[in-house]
XYZ file of C-alpha atoms in Angstrom:
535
model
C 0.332 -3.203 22.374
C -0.775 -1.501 19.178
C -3.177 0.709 21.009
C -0.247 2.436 22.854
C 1.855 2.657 19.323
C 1.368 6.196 17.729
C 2.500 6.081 13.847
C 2.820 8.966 11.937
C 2.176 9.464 7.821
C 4.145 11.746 6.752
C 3.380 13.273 2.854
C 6.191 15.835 2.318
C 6.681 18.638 0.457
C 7.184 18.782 -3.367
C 9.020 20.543 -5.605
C 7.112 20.113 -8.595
C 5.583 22.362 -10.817
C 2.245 20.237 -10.539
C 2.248 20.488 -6.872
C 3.673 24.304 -6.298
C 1.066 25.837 -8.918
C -1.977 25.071 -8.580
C -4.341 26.554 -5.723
C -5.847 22.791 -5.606
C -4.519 20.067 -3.861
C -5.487 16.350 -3.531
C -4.914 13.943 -0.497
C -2.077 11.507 -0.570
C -3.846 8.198 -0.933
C -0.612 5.922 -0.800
C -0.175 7.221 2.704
C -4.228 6.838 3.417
C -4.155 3.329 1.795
C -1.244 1.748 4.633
C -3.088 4.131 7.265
C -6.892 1.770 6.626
C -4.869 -1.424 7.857
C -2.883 0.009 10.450
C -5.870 1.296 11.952
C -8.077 -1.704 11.908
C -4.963 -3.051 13.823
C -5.658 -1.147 16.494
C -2.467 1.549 15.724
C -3.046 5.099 16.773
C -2.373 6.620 12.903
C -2.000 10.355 12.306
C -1.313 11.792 8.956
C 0.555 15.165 8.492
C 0.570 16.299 5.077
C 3.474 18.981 4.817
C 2.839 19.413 0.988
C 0.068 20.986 1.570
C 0.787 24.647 2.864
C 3.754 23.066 2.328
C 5.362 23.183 5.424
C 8.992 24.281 5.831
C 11.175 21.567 7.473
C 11.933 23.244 10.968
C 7.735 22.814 11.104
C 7.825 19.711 9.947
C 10.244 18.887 12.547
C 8.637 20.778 15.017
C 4.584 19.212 14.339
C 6.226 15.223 14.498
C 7.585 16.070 17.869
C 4.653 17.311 19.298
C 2.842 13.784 17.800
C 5.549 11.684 19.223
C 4.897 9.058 17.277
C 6.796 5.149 17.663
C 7.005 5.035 13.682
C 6.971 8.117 11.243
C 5.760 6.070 7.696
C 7.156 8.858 4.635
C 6.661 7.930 1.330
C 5.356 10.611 -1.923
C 3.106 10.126 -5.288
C 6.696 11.800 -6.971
C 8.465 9.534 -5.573
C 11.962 10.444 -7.386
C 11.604 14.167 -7.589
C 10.431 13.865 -3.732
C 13.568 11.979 -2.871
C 16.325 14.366 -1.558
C 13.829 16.757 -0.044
C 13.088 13.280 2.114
C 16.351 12.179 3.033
C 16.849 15.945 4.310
C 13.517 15.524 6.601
C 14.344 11.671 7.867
C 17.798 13.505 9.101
C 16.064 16.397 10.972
C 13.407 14.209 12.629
C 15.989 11.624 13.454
C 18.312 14.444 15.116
C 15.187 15.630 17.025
C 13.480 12.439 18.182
C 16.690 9.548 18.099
C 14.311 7.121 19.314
C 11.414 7.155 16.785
C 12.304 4.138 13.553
C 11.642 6.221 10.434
C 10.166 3.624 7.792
C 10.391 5.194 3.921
C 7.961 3.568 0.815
C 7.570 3.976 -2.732
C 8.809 3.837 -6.107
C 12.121 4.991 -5.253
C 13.221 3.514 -2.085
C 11.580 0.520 -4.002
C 14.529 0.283 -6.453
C 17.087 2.177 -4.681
C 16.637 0.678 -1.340
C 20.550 -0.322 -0.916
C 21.490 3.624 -2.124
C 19.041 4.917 0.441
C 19.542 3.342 3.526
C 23.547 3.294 2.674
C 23.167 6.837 2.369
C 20.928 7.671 5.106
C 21.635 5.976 8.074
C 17.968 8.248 9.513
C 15.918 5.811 7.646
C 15.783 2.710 9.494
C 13.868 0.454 6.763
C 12.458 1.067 3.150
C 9.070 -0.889 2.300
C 9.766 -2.248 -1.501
C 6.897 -2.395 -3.737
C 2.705 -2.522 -2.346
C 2.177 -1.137 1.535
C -0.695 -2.209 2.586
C 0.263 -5.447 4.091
C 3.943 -5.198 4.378
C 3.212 -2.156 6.319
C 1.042 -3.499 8.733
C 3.254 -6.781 9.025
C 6.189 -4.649 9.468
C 5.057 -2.266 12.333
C 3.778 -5.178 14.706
C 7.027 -6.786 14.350
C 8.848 -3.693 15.295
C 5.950 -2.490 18.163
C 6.443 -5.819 19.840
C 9.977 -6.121 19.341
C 10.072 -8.971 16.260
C 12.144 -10.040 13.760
C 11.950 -7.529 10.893
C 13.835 -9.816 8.764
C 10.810 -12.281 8.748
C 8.660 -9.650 7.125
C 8.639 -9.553 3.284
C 9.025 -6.818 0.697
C 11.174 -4.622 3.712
C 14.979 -3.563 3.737
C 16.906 -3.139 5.884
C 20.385 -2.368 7.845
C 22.046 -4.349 10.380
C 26.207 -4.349 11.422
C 27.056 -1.747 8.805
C 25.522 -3.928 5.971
C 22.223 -3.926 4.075
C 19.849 -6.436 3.338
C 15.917 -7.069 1.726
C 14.203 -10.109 2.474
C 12.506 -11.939 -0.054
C 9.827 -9.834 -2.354
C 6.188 -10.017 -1.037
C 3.465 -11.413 -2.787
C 0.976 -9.006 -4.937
C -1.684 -8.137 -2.837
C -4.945 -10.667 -5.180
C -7.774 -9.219 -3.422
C -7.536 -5.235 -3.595
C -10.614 -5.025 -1.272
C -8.985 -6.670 1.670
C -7.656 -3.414 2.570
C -9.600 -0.253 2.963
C -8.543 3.518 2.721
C -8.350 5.307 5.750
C -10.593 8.177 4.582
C -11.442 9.442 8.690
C -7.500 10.534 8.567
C -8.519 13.979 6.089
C -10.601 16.671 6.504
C -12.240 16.835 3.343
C -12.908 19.851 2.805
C -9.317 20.994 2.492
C -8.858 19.010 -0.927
C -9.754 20.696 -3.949
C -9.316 19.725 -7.933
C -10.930 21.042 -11.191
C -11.506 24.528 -10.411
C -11.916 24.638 -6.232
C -14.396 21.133 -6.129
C -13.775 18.750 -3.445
C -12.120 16.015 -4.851
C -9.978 12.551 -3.436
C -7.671 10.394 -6.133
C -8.793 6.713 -6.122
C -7.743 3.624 -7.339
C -10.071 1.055 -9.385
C -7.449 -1.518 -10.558
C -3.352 -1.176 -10.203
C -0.470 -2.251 -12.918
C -0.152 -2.322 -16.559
C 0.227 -5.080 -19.188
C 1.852 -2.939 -21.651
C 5.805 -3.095 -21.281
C 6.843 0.698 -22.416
C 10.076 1.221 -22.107
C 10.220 4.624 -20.269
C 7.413 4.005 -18.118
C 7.177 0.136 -16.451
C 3.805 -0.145 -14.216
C 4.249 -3.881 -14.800
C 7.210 -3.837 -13.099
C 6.284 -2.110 -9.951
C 3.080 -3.603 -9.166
C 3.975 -6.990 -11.421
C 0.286 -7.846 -12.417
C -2.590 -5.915 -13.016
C -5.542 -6.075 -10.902
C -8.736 -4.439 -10.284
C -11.095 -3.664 -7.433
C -14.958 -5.200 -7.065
C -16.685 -2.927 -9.690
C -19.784 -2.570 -7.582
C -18.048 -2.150 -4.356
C -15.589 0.424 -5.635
C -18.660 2.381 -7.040
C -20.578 2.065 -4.143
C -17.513 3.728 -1.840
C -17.112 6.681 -4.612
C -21.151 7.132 -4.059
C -20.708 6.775 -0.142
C -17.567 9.636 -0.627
C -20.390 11.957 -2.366
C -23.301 11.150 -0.059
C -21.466 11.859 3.401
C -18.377 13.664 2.473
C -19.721 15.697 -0.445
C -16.734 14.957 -3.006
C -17.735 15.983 -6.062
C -14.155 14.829 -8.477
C -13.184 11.581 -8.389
C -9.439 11.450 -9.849
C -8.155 7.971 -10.913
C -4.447 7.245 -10.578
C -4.702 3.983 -12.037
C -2.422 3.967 -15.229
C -4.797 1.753 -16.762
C -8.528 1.787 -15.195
C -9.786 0.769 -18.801
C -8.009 -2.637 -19.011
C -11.024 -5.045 -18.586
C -13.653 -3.736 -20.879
C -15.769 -6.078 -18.472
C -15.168 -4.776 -15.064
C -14.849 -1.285 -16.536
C -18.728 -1.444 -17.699
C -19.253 -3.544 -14.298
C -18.041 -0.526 -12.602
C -19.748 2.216 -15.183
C -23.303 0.685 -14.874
C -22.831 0.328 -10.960
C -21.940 4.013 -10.325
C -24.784 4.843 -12.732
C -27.152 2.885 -10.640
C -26.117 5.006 -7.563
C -27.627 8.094 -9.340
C -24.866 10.591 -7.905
C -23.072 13.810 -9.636
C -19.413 12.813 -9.585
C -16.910 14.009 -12.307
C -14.584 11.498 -13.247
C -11.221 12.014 -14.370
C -8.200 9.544 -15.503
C -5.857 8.336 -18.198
C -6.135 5.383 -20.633
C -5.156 4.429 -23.793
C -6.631 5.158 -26.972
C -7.331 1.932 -28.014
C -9.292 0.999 -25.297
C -11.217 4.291 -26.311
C -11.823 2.517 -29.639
C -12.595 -0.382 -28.829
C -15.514 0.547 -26.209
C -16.882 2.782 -28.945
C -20.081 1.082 -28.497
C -20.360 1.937 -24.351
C -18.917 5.573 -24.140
C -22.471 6.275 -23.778
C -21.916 4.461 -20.069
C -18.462 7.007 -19.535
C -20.533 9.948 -19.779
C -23.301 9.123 -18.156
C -21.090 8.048 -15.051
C -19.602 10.744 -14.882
C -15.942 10.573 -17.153
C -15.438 14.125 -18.153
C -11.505 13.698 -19.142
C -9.760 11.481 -20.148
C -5.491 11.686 -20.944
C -4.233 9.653 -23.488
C -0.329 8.897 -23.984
C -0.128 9.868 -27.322
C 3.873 10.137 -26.684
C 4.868 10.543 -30.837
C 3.513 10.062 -33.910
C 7.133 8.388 -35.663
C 6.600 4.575 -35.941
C 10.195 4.162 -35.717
C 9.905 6.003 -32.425
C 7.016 4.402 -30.810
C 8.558 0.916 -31.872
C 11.572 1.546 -30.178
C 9.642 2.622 -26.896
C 7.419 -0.232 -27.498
C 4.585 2.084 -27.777
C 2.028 -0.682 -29.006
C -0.180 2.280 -30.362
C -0.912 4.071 -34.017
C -1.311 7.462 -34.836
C -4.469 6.307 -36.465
C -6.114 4.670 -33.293
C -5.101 7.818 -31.515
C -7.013 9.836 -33.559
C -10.154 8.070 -33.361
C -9.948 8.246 -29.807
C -9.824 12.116 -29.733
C -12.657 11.753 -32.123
C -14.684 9.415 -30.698
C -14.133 10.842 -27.162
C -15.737 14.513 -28.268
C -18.659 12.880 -30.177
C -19.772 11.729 -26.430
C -18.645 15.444 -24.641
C -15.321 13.885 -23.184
C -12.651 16.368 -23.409
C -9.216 14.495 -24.930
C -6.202 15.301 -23.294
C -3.091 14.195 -25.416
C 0.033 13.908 -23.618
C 3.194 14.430 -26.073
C 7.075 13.508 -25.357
C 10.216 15.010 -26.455
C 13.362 14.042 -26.259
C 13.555 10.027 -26.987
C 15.875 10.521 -29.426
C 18.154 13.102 -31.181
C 15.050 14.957 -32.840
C 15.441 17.446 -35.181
C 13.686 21.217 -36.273
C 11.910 19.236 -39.141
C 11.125 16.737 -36.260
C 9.536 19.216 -34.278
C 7.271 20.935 -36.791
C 6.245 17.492 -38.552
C 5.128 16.458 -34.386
C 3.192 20.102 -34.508
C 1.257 19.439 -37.981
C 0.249 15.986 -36.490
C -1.245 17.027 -33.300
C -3.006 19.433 -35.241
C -4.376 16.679 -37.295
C -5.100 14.629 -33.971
C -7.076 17.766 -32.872
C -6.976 17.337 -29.224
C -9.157 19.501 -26.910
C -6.102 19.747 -24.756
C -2.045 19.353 -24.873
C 0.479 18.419 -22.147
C 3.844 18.122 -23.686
C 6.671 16.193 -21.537
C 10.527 15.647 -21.782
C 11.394 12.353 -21.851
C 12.962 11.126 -18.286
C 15.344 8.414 -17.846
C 15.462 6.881 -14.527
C 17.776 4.373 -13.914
C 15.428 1.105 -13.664
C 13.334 1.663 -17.146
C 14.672 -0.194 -20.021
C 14.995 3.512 -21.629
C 17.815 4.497 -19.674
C 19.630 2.078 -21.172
C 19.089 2.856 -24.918
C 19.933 6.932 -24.042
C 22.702 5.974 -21.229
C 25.670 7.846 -23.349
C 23.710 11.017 -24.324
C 24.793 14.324 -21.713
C 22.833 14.759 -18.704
C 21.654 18.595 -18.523
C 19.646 18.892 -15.584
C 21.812 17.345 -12.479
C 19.601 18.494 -10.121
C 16.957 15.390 -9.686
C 14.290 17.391 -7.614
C 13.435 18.574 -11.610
C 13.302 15.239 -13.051
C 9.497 15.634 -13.276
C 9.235 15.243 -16.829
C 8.716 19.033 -16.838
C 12.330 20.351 -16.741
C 14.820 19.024 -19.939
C 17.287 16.097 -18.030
C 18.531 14.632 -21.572
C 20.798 17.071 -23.950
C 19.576 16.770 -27.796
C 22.082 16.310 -29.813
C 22.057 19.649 -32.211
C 19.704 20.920 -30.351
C 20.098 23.572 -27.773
C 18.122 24.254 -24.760
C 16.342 27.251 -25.310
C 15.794 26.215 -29.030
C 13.674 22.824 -27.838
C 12.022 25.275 -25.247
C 11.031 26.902 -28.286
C 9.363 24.389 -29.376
C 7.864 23.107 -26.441
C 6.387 26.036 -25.449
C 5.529 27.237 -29.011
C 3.785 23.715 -29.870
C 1.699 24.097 -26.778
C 0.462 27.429 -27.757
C -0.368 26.722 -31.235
C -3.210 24.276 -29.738
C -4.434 25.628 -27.075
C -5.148 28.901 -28.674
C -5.761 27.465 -32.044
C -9.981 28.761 -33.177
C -11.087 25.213 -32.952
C -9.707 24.965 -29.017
C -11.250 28.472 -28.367
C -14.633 27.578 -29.353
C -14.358 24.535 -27.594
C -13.127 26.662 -24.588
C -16.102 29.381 -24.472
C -18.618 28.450 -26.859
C -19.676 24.416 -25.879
C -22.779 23.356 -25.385
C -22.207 21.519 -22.384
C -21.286 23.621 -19.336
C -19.074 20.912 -18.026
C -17.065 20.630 -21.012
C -16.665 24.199 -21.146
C -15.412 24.374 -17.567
C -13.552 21.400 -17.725
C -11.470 23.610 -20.961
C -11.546 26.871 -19.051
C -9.779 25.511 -16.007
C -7.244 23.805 -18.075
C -6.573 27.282 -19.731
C -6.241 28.639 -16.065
C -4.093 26.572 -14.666
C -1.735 26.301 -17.893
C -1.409 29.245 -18.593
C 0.242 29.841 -14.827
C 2.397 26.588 -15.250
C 3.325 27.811 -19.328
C 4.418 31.131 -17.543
C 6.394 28.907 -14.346
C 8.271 27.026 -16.984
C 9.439 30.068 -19.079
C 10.421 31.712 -15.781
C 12.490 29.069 -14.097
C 14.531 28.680 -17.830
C 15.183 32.175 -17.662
C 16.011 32.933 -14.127
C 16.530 29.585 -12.184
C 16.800 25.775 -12.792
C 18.386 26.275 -16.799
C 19.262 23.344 -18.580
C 23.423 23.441 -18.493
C 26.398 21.179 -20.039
C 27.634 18.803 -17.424
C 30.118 17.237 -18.929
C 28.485 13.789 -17.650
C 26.902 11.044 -20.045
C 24.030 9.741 -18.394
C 25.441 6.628 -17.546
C 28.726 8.731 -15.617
C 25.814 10.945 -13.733
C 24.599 7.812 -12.213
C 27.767 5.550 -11.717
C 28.625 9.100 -9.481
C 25.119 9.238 -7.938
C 25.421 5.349 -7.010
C 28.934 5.466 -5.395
C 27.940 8.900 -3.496
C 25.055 7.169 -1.972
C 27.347 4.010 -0.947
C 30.431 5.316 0.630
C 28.540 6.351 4.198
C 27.869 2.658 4.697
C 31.575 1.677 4.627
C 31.880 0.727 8.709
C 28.594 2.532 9.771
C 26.379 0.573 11.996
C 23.445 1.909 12.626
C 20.651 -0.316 14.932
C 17.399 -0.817 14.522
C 15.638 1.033 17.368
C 13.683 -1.831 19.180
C 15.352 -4.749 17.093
C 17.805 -7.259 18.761
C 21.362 -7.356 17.829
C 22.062 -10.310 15.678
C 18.984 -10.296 13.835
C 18.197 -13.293 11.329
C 18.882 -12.397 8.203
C 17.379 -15.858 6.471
C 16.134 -15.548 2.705
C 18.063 -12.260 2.388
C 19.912 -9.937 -0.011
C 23.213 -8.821 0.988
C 24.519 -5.403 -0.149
C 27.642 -7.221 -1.787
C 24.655 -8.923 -4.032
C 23.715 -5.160 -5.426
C 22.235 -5.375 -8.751
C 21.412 -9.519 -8.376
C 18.517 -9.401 -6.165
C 15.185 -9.880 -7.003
C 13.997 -6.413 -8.291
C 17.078 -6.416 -10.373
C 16.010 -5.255 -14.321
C 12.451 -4.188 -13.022
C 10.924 -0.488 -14.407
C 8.562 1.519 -12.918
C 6.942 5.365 -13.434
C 7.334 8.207 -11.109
């Protein structure tokens, strides 16, 4: 029965600065991760990846009719800002092919699942949390005509009403499922400067509870891959598919200093050229002072670290458990071993002043960073942060922008084009500062010196993309709305379509079971209530 069941990954197009600017583009392993399982169980799996040209939505349209697929799987990496753009594709597809079930996963649907299928009766269920198995689980009940409500981790919508079974079980073995690497041509994906390149992921979650961000939450327990396997698949990647950047989108690869040197000496043993890039935290930087010998010589070339402020009144209220100290070292210890320190910087936690601004400035100069990526801070609705900033005015309505890129928060005394000032101006001032220059044209090491030239490239373009869209398009404006109003609004739009709509499941049976469920009239009480997660 699976053999004769075509599903369809669809990665759609994104707004984003990050995905519009840069001529590089990377595949979209969430969607490659659920495709490994599906096609060891014998599904026929496509993947069309319509961020790529991108694709406009009449071709979008247009390419998953001529696939005719059973299933069309959607989900994005920016999974808020990605949102609207797929509720708009779901309705086209659904309008074109009424028959195919249009199954939606990630971050997003994950905590808005009752919003999104309430407000899009196109999307027939919404995968909460990991895909892999709930995925796989899911489409074999709906290929052979099952009960979907026996599946956990899905929602769903059934006599005008919405439900979520019970929350699936972390996935404890990572390896059990495989990435379906045969769906790409490999040679179309590109990172650091034009080098093939593929994201990965050694080890998933976070144990750290900051309150704007919330990896915990989403994937509840962190966990890592086999070091040796995962560094034998990243050698097999170079070997027969010559990748040549290996980009982590783990939050926190560095978490076990154990299976992090596991994994270091095993892809050293492999003897290939890989460049590795990822984030950590600094003190995880610190404290393997004594093996960034092993980064290096695996291949780590960058690392970003989430410096986010240097207040300690701020970082304790964002329970940043970090010191400008530690931070620091990091940068410090990180150059001694030719691995070029990113510091990511965030404005906009609290009402910040002028004198906040340029204090933040003559600290980052202290840090001495070989690069800078400054962020606004962005409140989404299931991070403990949103509640601490839920009365300030909401100044960018639009959520497509909510990539921590465009302003979303008003500061208080602080106008728009004054904190662009700063934002802009701060980046400048350390990117063009002597020390950054040398470091840019001058190093020693050829692949530090590329690894600071392309950064120059490619921000300069997004620098310039920024400063354009506040002049000429998507400008911060008064709304009138405190945060809180914007989403109370957001919330009630998204709910009034299911009021009497009844929408079937194509292939389910009327009167489906609904045991162990949520009901919609249980909103906010079910169990993902009060979880956080990052976009």
């Amino acid at each position: 029965m699976t053999r004769n069941a075509k599903i369809l990954l669809l990665n759609p197009p994104h707004t984003a600065i990050g995905s519009r600017v840069p001529d590089d583009h990377l595949p979209p392993l969430g969607l490659l991760a659920i495709g490994g399982p599906l096609l060891d169980a014998g599904f026929a799996v496509e993947l069309l990846d319509a961020d790529y040209d991108p694709l406009s939505p009449q071709e979008i349209v247009r390419r998953v009719r001529a696939a005719a697929p059973r299933i069309v799987m959607v989900g994005h990496a920016g999974s808020s800002t990605a949102h609207a753009t797929i509720l708009e594709l779901a309705t086209r597809i659904k309008a074109a092919l009424p028959d195919v079930c249009i199954v939606y996963g990630g971050v997003h649907p994950t905590y808005h699942w009752r919003e999104t299928l309430s407000q899009c009766p196109a999307i027939d269920l919404v995968v909460r949390g990991e895909g892999e198995r709930t995925a796989l689980l899911l489409a074999r009940a709906i290929v052979s005509h099952g009960l979907v409500a026996t599946v956990p981790g899905i929602a769903y919508r059934q006599d005008g009403r919405v439900w979520a079974t019970r929350q699936a079980k972390p996935i404890a073995n990572l390896d059990d499922y495989r990435v379906a690497w045969e769906l790409i041509d490999f040679a179309r994906y590109s990172y650091w400067g034009g080098r093939r390149a593929v994201v990965v992921q050694f080890s998933r979650g976070c144990p750290y509870l900051c309150s704007y961000c919330g990896q915990r939450g989403f994937w509840r327990s962190w966990r890592h891959r086999d070091p040796v396997r995962f560094a034998r698949e990243l050698a097999w990647l170079h070997r027969e598919h010559g990748v040549e950047v290996i980009n982590f989108a783990d939050e926190l690869p560095t978490a076990s200093r154990a299976a992090w040197q596991a994994f270091l000496e095993a892809l050293i043993a492999e003897n290939v050229n890989l460049t590795l890039v990822g984030s950590t935290r600094a003190g995880d930087i610190v404290r393997d002072a004594d093996i960034l010998h092993l980064y290096r010589r695996a291949g780590v070339i960058r690392f970003l670290l989430g410096i986010e402020s240097y207040d300690a009144a701020t970082l304790k209220a964002i329970g940043k458990d970090a010191s400008p100290r530690e931070d620091a070292e990091a940068i410090r210890l990180l150059r001694r071993h030719g691995i070029v320190s990113m510091a990511t910087y965030v404005v906009g936690f609290g009402a910040e002043t002028d004198g906040d601004y340029w204090r933040s400035l003559k600290h980052l100069l202290r840090y001495d960073p070989d690069q800078i990526q400054l962020l606004y801070a962005t409140p989404h609705r299931w991070t403990r942060f949103f509640e601490t900033v839920a009365q300030r005015e909401v100044v960018q309505t639009d959520t497509r922008l909510w990539d921590y890129k465009h302003q979303v928060l008003a500061t208080p005394g602080m106008p728009p084009w004054r904190l662009l000032l700063w934002v802009k101006g701060i980046e400048v001032a350390l990117q063009l500062r002597p020390r950054a220059l040398l470091r840019t044209y001058f190093s020693r090491d050829p692949e530090f010196r590329h690894a600071m030239r392309w950064y120059v490239q490619m921000g300069r373009r997004v620098w310039l993309r920024e400063v354009g869209e506040f002049l000429f398009g998507a400008r911060p404006r008064a709304s009138g709305q405190s945060l809180a109003e914007f989403e109370r609004r957001q919330r009630e739009s998204a709910l009034r379509p299911a009021v009497g709509a009844t929408v079937v499941l194509p292939g389910a049976p009327s009167g489906m079971p609904v045991a162990r469920a949520v009901p919609l009239s249980r909103a906010g009480s079910g169990p993902l209530a009060g979880r956080a997660v990052s976009t």
